[in-house]
Short mmCIF file of C-alpha atoms in Angstrom, two decimals:
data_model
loop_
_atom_site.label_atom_id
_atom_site.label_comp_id
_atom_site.label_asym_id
_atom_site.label_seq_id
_atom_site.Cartn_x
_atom_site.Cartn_y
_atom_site.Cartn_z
CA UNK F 706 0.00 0.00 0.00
CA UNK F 707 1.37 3.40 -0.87
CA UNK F 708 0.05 6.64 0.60
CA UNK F 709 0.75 10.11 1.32
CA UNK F 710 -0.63 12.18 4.23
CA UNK F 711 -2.24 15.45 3.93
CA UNK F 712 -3.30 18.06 6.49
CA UNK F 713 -2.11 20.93 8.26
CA UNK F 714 0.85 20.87 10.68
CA UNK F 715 -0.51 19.29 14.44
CA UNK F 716 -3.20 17.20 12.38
CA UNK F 717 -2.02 14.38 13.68
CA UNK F 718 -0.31 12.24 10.46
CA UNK F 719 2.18 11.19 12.64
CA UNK F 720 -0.03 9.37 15.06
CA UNK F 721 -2.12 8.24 12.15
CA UNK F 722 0.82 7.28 9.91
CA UNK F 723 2.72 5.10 13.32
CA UNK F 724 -0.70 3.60 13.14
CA UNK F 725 -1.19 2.99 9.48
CA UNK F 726 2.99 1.22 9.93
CA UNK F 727 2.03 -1.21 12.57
CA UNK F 728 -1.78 -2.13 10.92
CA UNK F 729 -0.42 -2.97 7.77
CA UNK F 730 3.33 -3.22 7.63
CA UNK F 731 4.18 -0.51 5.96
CA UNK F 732 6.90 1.90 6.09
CA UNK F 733 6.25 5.58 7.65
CA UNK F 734 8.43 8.22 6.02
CA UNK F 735 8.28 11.77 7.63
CA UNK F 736 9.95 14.44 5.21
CA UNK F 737 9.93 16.88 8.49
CA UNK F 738 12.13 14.20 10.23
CA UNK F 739 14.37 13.91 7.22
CA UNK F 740 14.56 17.59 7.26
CA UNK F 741 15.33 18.45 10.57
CA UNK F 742 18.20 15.31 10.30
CA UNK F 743 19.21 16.96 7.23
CA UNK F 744 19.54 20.57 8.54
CA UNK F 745 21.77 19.49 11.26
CA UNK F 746 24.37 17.96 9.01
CA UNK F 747 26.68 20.82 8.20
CA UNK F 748 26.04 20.93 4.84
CA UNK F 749 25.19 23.56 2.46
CA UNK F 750 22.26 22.13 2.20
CA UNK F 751 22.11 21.60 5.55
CA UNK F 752 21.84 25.16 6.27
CA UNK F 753 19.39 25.93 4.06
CA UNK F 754 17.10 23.88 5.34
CA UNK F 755 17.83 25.08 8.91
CA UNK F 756 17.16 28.81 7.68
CA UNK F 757 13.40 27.96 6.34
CA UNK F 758 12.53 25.92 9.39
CA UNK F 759 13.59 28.34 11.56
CA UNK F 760 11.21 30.90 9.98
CA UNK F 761 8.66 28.35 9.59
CA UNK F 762 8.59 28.54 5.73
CA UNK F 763 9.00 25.61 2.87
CA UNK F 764 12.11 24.12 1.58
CA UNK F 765 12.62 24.53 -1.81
CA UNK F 766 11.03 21.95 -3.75
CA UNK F 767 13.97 20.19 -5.85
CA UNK F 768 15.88 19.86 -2.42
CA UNK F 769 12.63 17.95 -0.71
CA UNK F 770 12.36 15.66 -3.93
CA UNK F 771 15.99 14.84 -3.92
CA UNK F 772 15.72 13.65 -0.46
CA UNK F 773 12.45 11.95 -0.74
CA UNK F 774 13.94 9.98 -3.85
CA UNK F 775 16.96 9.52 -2.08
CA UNK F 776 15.04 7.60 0.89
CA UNK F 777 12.48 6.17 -1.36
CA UNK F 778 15.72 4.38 -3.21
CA UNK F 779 16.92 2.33 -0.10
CA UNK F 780 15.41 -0.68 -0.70
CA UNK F 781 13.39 -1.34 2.18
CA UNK F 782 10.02 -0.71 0.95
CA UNK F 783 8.50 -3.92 0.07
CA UNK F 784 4.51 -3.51 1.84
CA UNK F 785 4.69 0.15 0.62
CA UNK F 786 4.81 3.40 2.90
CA UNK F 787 2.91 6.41 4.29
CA UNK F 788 4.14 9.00 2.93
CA UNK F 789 3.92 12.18 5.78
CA UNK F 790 4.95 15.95 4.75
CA UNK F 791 5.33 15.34 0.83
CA UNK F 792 4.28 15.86 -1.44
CA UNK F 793 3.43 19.80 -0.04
CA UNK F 794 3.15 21.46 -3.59
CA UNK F 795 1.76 21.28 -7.26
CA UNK F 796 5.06 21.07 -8.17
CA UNK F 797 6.13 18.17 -5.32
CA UNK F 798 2.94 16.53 -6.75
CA UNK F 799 4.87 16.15 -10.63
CA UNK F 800 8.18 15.66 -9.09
CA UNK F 801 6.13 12.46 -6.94
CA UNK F 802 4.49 10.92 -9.74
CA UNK F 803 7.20 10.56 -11.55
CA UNK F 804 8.93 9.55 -8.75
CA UNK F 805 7.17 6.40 -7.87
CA UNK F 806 6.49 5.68 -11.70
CA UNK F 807 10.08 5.48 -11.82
CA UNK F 808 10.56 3.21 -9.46
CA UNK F 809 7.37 0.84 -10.68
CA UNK F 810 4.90 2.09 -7.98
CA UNK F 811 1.27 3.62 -7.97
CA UNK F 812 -0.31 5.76 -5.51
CA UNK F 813 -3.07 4.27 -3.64
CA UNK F 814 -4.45 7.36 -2.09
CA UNK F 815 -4.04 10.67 -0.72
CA UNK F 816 -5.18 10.84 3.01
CA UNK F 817 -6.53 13.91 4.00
CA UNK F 818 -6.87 14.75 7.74
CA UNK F 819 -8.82 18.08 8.07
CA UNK F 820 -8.58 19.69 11.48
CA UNK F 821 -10.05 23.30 12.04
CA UNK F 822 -6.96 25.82 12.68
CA UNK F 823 -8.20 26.31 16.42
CA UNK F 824 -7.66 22.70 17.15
CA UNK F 825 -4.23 22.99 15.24
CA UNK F 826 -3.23 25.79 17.26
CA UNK F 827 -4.15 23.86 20.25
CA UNK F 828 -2.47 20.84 19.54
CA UNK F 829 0.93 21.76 18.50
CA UNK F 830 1.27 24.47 21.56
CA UNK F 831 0.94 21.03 23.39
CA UNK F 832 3.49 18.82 21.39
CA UNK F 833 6.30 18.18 22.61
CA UNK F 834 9.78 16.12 21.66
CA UNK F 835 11.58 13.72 23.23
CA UNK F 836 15.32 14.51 22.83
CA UNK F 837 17.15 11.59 22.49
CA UNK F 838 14.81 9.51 20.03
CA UNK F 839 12.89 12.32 18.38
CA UNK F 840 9.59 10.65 19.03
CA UNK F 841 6.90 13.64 19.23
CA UNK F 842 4.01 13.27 21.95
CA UNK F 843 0.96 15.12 22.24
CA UNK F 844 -0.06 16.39 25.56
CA UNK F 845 -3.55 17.09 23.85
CA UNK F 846 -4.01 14.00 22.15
CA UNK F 847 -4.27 10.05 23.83
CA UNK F 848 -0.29 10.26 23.19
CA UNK F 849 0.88 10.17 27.09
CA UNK F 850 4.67 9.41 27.07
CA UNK F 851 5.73 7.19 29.98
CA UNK F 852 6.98 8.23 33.21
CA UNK F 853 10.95 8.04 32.58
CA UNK F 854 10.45 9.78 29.03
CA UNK F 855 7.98 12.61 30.67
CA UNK F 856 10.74 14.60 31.87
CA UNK F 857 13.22 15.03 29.23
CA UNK F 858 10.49 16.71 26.61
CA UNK F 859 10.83 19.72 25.34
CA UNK F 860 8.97 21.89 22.87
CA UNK F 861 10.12 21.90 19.53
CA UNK F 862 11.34 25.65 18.09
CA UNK F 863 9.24 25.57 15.21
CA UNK F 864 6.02 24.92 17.34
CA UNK F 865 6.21 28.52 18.99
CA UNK F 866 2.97 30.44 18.68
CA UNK F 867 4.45 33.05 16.21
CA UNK F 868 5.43 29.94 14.00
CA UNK F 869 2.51 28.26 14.13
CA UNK F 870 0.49 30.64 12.86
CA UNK F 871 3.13 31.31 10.05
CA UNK F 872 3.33 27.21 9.57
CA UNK F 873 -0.12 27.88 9.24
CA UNK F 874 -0.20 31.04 6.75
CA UNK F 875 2.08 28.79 4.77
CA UNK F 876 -0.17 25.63 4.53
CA UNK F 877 -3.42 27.22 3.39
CA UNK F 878 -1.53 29.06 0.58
CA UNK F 879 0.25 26.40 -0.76
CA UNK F 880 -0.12 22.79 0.24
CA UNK F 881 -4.78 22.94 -0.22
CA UNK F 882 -4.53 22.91 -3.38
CA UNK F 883 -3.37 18.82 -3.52
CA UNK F 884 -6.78 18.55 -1.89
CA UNK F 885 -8.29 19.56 -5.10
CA UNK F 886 -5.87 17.79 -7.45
CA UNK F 887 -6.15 14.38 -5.37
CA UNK F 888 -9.89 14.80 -5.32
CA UNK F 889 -9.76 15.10 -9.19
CA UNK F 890 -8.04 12.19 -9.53
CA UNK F 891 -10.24 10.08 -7.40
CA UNK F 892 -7.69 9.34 -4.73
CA UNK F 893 -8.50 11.16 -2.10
CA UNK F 894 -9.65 9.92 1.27
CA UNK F 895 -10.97 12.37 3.69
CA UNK F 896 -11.44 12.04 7.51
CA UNK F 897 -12.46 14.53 10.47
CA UNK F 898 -9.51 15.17 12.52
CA UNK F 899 -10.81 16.54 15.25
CA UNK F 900 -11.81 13.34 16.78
CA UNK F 901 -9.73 11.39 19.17
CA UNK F 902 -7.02 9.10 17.68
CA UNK F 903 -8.53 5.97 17.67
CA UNK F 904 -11.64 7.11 16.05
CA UNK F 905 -9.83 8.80 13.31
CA UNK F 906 -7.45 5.98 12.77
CA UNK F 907 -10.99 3.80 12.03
CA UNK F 908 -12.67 6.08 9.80
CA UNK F 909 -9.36 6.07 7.85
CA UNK F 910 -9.41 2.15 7.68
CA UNK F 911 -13.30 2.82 6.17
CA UNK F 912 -11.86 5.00 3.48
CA UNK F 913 -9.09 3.21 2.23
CA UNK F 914 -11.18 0.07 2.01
CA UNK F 915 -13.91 1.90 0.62
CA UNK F 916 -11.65 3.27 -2.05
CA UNK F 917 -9.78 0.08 -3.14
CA UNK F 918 -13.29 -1.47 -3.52
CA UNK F 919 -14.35 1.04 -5.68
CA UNK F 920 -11.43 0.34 -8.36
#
């Protein structure tokens, strides 16, 4: 199975996309991980990255596709993946296609999880990372880390109130717009977001077998 995530940031397709990896074996790839690795590496690159995080804007989008085909490439992909934080453009969306047509794949769908911007706001003013594996918890969600990882989280830079609402600014101008496209192509699957996890996580099951049945 091969799928991409959309929604805005604090939507929860991380929770949904850990879920999606242990339900059905599949791999969960999260371009804001393999930026945030990427930004730290000293590179030219590297600092690039670093730069447009740090003001809460997009990376470029031939430097997201290089490192999405670069990870896409390793091999270790047989059950498929969920795809979280790419495609975020139009032009991500051409550089994607022929991406996975490339390598022999298809897209199953495109996951949307729509959450109003109040809950976003919310929700990411209660996220917070754990340090030494980069797992991100949810104070707002049913995402309680345990007791010995409770007190080495910290808030991540980019999910500052002033960034947020930039993140935010950012999201409805250019990453909606796949909503449309995906629902043109008939592969989009939409859920309300706003629900706890586990009841999102089963309306997504619905959709995805409700759209491989209808092929």
């Amino acid at each position: 199975m091969h799928l991409i995530l959309l929604g805005a940031p604090g939507s929860g397709k991380g929770t949904q996309a850990r879920r999606l990896e242990e339900a059905y074996g599949i791999v969960h790839i999260s371009t804001g991980d393999m930026l945030r690795e990427a930004s730290g590496d000293g590179s030219e690159l590297g600092g690039l990255i670093e730069d447009r995080l740090r003001h809460g804007h997009l990376v470029p989008d031939a430097q997201v596709s290089a490192l999405v085909a670069e990870r896409l490439a390793r091999g270790d992909l047989d059950h498929g993946f969920a795809l979280d934080g790419y495609p975020r453009t139009l032009q991500q969306v051409d550089d994607f296609e022929k991406l996975i047509q490339a390598l022999g794949r298809s897209l199953d769908a495109a996951l949307n999880i729509a959450v109003p911007d109040e809950i976003v706001i919310e929700r990411l003013s209660s996220r917070r990372i754990d340090p030494e594996t980069g797992r991100i918890y949810n104070l707002a969600l049913e995402d309680d880390p345990p007791p010995e990882v409770a007190g080495r989280l910290s808030r991540r830079n980019d999910d500052g109130p002033g960034i947020i609402r930039q993140r935010l600014e950012t999201y409805h101008a250019e990453t909606k717009p796949l909503i449309q496209h995906y629902r043109r192509t008939g592969q989009l699957v939409e859920v309300d977001g706003a629900r706890p996890p586990s009841e999102v996580f089963a309306a997504i099951q619905e959709g995805l077998e409700a759209a491989v049945q209808s092929r």
